[in-house]
mmCIF file with all atom_site columns, C-alpha atoms in Angstrom:
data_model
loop_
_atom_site.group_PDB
_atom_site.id
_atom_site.type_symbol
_atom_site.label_atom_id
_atom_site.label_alt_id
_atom_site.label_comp_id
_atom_site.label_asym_id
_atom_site.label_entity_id
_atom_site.label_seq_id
_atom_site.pdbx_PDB_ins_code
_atom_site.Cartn_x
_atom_site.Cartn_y
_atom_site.Cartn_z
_atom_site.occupancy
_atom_site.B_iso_or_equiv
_atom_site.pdbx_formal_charge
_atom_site.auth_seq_id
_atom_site.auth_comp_id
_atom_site.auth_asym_id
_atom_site.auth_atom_id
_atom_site.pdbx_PDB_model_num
ATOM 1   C CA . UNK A 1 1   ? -2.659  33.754  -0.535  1.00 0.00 ? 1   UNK A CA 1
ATOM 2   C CA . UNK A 1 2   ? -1.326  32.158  -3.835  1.00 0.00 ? 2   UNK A CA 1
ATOM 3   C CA . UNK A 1 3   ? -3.341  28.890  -5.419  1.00 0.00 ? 3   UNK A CA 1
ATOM 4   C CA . UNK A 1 4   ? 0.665   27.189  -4.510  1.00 0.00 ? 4   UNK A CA 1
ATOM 5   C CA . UNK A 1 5   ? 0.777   28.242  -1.037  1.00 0.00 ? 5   UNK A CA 1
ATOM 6   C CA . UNK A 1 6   ? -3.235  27.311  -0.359  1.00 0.00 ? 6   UNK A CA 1
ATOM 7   C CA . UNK A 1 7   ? -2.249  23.812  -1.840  1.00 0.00 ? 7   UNK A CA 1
ATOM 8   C CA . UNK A 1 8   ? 0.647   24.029  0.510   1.00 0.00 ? 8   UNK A CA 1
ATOM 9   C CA . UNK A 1 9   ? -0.984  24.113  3.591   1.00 0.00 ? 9   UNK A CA 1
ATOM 10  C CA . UNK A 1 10  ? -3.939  21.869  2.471   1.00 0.00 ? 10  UNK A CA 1
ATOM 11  C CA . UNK A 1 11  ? -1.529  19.412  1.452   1.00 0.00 ? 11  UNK A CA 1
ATOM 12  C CA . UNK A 1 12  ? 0.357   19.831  4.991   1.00 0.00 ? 12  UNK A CA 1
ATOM 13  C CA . UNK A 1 13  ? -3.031  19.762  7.114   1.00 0.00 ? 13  UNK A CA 1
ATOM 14  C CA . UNK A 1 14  ? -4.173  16.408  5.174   1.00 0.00 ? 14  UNK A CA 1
ATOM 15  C CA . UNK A 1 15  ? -0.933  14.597  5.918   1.00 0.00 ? 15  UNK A CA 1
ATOM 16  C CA . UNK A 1 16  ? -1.278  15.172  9.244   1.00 0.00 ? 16  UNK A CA 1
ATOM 17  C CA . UNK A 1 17  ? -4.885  14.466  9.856   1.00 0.00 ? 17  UNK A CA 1
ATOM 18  C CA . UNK A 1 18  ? -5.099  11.652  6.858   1.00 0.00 ? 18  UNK A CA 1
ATOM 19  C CA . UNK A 1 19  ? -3.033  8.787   9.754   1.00 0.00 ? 19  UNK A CA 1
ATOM 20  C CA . UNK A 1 20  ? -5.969  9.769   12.009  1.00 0.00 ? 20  UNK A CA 1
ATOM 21  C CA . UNK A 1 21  ? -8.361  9.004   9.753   1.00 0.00 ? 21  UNK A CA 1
ATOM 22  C CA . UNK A 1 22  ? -6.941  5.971   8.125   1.00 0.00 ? 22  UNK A CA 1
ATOM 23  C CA . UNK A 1 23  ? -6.986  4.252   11.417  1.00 0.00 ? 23  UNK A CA 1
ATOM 24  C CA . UNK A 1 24  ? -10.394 4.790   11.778  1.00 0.00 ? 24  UNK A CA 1
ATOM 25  C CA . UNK A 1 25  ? -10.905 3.706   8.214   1.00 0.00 ? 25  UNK A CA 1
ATOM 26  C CA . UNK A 1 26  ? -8.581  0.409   8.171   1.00 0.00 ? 26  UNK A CA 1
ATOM 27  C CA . UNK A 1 27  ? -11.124 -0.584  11.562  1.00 0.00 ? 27  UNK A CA 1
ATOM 28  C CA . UNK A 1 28  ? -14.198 -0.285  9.876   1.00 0.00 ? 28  UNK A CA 1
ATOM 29  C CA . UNK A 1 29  ? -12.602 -1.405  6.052   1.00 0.00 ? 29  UNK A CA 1
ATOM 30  C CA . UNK A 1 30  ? -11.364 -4.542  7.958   1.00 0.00 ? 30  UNK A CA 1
ATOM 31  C CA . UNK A 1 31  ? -14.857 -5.231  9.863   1.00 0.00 ? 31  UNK A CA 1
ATOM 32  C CA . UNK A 1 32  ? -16.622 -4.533  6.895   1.00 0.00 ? 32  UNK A CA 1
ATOM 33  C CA . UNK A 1 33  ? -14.281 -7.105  4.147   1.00 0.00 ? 33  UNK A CA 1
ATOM 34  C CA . UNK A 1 34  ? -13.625 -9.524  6.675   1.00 0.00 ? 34  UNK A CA 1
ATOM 35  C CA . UNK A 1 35  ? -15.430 -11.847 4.662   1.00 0.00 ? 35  UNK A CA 1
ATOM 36  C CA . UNK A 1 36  ? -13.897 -11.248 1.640   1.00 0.00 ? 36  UNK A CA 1
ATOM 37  C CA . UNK A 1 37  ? -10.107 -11.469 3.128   1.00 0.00 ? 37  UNK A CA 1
ATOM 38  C CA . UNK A 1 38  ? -10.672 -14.478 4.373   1.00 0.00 ? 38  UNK A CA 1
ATOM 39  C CA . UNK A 1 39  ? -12.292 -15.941 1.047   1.00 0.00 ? 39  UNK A CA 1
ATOM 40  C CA . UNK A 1 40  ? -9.038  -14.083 -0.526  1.00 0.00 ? 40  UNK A CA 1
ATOM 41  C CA . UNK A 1 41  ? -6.385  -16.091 1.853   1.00 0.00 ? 41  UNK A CA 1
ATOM 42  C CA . UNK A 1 42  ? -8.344  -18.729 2.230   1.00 0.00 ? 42  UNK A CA 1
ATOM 43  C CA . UNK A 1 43  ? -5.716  -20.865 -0.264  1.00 0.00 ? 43  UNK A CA 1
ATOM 44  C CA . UNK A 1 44  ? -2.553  -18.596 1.018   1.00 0.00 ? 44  UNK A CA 1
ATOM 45  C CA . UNK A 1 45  ? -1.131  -21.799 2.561   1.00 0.00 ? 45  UNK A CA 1
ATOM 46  C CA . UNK A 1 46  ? -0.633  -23.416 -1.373  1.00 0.00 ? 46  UNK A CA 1
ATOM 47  C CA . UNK A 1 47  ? 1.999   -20.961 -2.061  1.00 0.00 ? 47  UNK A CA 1
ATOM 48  C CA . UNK A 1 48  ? 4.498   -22.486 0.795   1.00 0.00 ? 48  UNK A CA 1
ATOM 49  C CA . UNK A 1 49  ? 7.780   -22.586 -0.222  1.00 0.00 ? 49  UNK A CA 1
ATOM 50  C CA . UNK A 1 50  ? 9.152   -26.267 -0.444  1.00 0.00 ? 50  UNK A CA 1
ATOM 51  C CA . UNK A 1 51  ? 10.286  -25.835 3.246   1.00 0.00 ? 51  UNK A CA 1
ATOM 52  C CA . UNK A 1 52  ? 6.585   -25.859 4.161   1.00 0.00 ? 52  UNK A CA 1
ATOM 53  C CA . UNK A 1 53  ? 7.235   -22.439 5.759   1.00 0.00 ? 53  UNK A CA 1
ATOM 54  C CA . UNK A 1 54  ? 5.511   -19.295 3.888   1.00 0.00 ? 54  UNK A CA 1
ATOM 55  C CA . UNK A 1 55  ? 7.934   -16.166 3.611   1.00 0.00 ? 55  UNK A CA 1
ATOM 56  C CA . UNK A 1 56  ? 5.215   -13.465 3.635   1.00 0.00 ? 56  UNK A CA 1
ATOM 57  C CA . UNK A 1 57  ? 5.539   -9.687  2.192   1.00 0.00 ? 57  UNK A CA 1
ATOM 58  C CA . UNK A 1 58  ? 3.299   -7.222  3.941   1.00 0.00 ? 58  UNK A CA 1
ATOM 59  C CA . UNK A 1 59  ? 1.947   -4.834  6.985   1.00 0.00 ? 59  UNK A CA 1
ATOM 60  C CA . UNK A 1 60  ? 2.879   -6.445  9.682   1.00 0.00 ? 60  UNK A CA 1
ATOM 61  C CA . UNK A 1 61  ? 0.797   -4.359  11.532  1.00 0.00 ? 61  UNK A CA 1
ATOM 62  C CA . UNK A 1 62  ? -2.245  -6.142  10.032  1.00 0.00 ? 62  UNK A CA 1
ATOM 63  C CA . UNK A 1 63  ? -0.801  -9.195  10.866  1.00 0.00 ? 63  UNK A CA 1
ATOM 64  C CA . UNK A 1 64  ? 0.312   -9.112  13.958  1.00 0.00 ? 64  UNK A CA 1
ATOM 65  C CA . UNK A 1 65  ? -0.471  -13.136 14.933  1.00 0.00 ? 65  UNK A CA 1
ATOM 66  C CA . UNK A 1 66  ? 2.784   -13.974 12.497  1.00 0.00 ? 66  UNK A CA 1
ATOM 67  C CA . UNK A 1 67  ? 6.008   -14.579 13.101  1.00 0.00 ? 67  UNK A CA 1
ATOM 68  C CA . UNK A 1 68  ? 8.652   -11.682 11.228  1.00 0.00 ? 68  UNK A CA 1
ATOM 69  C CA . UNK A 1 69  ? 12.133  -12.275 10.052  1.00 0.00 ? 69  UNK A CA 1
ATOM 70  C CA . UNK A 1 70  ? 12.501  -8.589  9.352   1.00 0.00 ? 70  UNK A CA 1
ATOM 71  C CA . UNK A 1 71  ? 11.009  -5.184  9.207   1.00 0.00 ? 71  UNK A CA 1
ATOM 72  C CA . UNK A 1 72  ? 11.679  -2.912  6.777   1.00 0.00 ? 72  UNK A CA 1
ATOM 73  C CA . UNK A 1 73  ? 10.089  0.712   4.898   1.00 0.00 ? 73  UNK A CA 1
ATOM 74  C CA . UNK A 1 74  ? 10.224  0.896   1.709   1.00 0.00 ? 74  UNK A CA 1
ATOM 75  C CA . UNK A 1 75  ? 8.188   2.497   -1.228  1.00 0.00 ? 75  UNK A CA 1
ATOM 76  C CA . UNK A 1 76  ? 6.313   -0.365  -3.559  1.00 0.00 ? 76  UNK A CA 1
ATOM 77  C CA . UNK A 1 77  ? 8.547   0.860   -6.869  1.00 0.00 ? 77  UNK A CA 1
ATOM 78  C CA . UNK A 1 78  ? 11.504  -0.036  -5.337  1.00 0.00 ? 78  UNK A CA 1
ATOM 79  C CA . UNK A 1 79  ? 12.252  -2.585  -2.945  1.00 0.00 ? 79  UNK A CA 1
ATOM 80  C CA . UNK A 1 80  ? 15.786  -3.081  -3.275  1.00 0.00 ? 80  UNK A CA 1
ATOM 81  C CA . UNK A 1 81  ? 16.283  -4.134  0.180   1.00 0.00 ? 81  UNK A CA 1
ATOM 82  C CA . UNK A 1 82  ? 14.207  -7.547  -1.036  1.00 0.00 ? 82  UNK A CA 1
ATOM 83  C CA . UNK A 1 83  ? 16.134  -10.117 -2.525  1.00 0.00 ? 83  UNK A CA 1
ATOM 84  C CA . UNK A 1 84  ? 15.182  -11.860 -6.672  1.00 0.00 ? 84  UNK A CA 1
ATOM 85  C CA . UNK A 1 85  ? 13.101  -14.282 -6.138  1.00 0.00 ? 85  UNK A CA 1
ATOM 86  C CA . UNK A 1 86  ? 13.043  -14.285 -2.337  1.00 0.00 ? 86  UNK A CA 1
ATOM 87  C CA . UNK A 1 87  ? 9.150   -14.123 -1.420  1.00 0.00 ? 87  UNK A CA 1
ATOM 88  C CA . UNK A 1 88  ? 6.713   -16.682 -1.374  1.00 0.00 ? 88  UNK A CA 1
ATOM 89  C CA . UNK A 1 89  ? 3.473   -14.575 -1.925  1.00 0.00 ? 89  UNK A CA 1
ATOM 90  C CA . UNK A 1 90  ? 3.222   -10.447 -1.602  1.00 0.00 ? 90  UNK A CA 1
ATOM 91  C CA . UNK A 1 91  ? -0.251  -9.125  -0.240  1.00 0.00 ? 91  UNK A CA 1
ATOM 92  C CA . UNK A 1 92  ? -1.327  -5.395  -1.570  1.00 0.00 ? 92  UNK A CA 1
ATOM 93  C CA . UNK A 1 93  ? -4.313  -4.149  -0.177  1.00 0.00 ? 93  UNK A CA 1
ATOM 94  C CA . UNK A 1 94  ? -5.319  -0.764  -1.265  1.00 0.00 ? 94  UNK A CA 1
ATOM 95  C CA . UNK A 1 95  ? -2.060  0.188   -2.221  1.00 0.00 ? 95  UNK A CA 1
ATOM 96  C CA . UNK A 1 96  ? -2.498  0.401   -6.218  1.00 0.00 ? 96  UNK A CA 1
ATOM 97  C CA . UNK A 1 97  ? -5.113  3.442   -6.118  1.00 0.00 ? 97  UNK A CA 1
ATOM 98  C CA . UNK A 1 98  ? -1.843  5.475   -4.718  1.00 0.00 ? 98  UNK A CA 1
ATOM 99  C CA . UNK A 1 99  ? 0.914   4.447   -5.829  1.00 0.00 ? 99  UNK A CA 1
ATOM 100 C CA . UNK A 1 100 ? 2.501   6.305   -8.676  1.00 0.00 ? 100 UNK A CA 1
ATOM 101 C CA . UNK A 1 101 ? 3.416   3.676   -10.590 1.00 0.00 ? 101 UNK A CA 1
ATOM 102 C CA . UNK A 1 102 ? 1.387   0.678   -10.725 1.00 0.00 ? 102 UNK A CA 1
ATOM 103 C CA . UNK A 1 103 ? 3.167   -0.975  -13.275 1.00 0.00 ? 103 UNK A CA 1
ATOM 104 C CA . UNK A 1 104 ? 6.818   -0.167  -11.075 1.00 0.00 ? 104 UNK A CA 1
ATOM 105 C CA . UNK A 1 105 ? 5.247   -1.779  -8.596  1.00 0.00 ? 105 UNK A CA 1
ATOM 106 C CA . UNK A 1 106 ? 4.409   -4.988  -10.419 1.00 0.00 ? 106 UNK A CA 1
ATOM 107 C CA . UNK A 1 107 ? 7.206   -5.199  -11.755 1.00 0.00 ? 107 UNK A CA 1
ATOM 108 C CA . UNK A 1 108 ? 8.970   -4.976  -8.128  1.00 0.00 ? 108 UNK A CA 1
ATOM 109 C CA . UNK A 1 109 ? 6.253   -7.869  -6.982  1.00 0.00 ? 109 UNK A CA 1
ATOM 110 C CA . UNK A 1 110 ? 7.509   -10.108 -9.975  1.00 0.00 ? 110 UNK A CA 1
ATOM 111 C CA . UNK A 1 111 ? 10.894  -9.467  -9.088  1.00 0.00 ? 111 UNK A CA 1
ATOM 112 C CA . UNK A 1 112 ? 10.852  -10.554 -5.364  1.00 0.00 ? 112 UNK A CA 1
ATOM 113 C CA . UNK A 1 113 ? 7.787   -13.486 -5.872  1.00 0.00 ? 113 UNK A CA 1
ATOM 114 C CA . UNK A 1 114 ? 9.596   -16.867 -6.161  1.00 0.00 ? 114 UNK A CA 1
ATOM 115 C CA . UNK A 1 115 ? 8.903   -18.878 -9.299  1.00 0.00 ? 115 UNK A CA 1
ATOM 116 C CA . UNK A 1 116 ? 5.411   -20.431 -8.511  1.00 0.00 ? 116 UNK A CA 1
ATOM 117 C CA . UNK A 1 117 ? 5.105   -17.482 -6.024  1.00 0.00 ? 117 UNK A CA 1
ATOM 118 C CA . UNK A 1 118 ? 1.917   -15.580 -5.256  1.00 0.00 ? 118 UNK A CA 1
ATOM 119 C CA . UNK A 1 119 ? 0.484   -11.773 -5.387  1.00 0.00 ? 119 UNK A CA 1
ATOM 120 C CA . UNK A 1 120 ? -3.009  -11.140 -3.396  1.00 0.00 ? 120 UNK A CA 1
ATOM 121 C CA . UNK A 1 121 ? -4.829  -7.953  -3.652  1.00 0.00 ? 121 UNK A CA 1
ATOM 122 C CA . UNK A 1 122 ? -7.969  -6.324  -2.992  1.00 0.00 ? 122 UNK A CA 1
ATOM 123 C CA . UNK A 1 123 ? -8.372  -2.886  -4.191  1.00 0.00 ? 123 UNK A CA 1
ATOM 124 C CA . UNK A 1 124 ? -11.017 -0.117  -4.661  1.00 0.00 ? 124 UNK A CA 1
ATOM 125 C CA . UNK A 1 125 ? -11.135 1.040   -8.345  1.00 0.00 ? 125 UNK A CA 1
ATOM 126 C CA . UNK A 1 126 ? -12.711 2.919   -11.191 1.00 0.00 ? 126 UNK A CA 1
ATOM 127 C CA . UNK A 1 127 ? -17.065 1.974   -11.208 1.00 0.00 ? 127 UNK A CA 1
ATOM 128 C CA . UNK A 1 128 ? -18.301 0.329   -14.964 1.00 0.00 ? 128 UNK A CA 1
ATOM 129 C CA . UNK A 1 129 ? -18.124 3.646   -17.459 1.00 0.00 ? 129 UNK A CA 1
ATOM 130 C CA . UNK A 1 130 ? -22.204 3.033   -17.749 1.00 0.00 ? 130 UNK A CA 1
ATOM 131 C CA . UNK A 1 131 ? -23.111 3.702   -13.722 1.00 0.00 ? 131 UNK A CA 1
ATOM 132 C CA . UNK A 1 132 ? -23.841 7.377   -11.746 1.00 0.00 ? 132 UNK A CA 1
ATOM 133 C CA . UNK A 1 133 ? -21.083 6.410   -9.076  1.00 0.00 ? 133 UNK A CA 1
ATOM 134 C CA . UNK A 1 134 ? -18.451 6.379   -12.245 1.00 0.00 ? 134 UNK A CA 1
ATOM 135 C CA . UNK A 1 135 ? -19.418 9.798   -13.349 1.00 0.00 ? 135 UNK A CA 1
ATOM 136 C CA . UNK A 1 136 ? -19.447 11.186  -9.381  1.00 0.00 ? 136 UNK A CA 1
ATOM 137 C CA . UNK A 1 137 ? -15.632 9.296   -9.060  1.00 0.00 ? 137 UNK A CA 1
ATOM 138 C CA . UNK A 1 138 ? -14.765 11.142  -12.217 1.00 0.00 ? 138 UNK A CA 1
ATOM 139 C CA . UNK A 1 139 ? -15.980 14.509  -10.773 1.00 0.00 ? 139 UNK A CA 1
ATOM 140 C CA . UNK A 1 140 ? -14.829 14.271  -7.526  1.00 0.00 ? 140 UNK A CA 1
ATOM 141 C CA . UNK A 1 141 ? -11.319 12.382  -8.040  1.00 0.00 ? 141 UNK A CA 1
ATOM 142 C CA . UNK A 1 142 ? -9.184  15.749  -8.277  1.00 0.00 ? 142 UNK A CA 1
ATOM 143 C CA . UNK A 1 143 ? -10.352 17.015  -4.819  1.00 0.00 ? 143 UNK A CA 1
ATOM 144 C CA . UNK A 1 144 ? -10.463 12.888  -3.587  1.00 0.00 ? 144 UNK A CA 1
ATOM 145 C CA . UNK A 1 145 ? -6.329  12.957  -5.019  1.00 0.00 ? 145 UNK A CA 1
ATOM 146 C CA . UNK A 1 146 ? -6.105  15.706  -2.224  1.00 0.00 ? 146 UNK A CA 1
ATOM 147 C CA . UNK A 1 147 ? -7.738  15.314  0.733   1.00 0.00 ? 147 UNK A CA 1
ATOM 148 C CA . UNK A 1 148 ? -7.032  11.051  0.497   1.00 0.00 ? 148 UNK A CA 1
ATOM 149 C CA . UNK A 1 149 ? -3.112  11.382  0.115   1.00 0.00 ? 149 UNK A CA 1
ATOM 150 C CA . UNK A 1 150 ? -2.908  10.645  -3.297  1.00 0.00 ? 150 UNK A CA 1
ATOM 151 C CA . UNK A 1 151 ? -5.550  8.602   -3.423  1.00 0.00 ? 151 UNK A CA 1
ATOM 152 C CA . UNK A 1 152 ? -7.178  7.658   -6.950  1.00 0.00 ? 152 UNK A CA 1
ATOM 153 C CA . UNK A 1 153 ? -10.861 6.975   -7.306  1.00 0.00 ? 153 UNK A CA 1
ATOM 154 C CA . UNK A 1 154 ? -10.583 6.447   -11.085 1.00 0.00 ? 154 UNK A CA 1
ATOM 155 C CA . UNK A 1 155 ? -7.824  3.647   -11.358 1.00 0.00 ? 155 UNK A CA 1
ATOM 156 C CA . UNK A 1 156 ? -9.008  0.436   -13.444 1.00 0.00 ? 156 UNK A CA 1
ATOM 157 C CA . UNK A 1 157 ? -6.468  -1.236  -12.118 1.00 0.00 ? 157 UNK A CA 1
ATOM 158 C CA . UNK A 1 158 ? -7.241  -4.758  -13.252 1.00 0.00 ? 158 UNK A CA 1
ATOM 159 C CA . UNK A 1 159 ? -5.410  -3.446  -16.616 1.00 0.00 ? 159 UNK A CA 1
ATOM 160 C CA . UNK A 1 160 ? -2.875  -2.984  -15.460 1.00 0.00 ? 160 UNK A CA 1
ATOM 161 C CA . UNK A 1 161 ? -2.889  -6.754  -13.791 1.00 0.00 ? 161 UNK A CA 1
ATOM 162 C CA . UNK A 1 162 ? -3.639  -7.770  -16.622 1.00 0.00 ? 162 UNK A CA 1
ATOM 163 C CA . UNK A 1 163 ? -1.318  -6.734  -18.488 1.00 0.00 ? 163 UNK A CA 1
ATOM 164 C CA . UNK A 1 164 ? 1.385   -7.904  -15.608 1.00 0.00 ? 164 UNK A CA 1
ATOM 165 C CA . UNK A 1 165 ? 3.858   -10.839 -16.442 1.00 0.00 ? 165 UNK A CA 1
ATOM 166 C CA . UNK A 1 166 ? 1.883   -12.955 -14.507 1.00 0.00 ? 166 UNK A CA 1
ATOM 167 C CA . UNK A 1 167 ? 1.587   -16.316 -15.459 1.00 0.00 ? 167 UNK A CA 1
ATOM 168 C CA . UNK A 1 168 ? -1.977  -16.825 -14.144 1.00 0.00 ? 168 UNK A CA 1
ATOM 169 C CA . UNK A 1 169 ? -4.844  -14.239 -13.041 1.00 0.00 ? 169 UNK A CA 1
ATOM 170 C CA . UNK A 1 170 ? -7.591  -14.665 -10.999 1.00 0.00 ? 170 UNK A CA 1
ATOM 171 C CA . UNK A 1 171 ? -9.637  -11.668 -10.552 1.00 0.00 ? 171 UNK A CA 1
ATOM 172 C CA . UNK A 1 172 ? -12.942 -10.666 -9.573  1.00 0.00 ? 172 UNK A CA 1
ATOM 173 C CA . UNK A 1 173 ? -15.003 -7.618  -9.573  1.00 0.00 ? 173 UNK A CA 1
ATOM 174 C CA . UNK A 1 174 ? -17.044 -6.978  -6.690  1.00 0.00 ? 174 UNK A CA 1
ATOM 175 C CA . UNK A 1 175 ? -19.045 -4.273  -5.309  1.00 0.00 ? 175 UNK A CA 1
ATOM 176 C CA . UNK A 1 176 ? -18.257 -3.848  -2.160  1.00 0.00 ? 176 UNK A CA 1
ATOM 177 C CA . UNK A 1 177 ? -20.555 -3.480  1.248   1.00 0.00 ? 177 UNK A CA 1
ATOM 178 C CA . UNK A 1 178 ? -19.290 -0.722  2.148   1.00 0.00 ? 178 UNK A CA 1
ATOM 179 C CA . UNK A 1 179 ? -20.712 3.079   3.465   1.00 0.00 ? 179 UNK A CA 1
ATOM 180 C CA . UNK A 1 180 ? -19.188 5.102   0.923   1.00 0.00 ? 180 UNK A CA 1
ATOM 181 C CA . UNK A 1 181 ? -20.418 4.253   -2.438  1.00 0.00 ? 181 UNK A CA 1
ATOM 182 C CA . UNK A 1 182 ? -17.599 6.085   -4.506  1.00 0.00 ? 182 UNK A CA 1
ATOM 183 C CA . UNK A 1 183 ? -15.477 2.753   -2.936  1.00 0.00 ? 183 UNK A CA 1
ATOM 184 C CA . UNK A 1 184 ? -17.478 0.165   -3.671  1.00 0.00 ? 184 UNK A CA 1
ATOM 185 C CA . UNK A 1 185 ? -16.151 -0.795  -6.764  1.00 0.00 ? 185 UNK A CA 1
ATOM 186 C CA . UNK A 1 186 ? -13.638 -3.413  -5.822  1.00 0.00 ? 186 UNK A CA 1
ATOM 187 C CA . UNK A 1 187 ? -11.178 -5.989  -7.751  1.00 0.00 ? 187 UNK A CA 1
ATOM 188 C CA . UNK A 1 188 ? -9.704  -8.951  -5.844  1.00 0.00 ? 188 UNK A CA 1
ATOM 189 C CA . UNK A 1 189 ? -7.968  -11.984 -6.539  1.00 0.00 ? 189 UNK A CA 1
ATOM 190 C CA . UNK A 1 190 ? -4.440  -13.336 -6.932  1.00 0.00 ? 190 UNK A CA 1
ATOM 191 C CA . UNK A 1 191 ? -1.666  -13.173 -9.683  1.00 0.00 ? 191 UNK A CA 1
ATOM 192 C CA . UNK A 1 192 ? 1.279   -16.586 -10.194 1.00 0.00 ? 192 UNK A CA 1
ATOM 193 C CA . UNK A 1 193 ? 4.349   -15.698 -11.234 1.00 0.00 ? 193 UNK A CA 1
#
């Protein structure tokens, strides 16, 4: 068998065991950060639009104590389907180690966020360059990428928010407590448009 075809059906048995796992994972992610979230969207309410009410992009699934105007699938780089402007604050949580474009999808969050608007996010990323848990996500991101659906443990993704046209940036770095030390790493915060 071929090094194409092997890929093949790796890449075919991951995609449909990965949803299994995540589920498991989101659980024990959520038990684990639920401290953290809350500290994160603990200000969430500032960001109301001037109707009081706050218009809200993200899993409803994860959310299932609010109220939806409308469900819809659609990748991160292109959200057509969301109008300029429209969105009071956009939640990402461990989206930006997958995506392919990180700065697409920024660029997609500045386009829906409302003046004044909001982006929260909590993601894994890269370790500091000086640390043993860098050098193991270096070594074992190319097998990570597969088995994790794309999933990047090398991303320093607070660059790339940095370099966002956000207006203000609040960011932290965090280690989190967490099992699996190659996920520690963590950045969280909240972007203005």
């Amino acid at each position: 068998m071929g090094t194409d075809k092997l890929l093949g059906v790796w890449s075919w048995v991951c995609k449909r065991c990965f949803p299994y796992f995540l589920k498991r994972f989101t659980v024990m992610y959520n038990e684990q950060m639920a401290t953290r979230k809350r500290e994160l969207f603990s200000n969430l309410q500032e960001f109301a639009g001037p109707s009081g009410k706050l218009s809200l992009l993200e899993s409803v699934a994860e959310n299932r104590h609010l109220q939806f105007e409308r469900f819809l699938v659609a990748v991160g780089e292109d959200m057509h389907q969301v109008a300029d402007g429209s969105v009071d604050v956009v939640v990402c949580t461990l989206v930006l180690c997958s995506v392919k474009s990180q700065e697409k999808i920024l660029r997609e969050v500045c386009r829906v966020l409302r003046p004044g608007g909001a982006f929260y996010f909590m993601e894994h990323v890269a370790d500091e360059r000086s640390t043993w848990n860098y050098f193991w996500q270096q070594v074992l991101d190319p097998v990570w990428f597969l088995v994790f659906d794309g999933c990047n443990l090398t991303r320093e993704s607070w660059k790339t928010l940095e370099q966002a046209s956000f207006s203000k940036l609040k960011l932290q770095h965090i280690q989190a407590p967490l099992s699996w030390a190659l996920v520690r790493p963590h950045i969280y915060g909240y972007a203005v448009k």
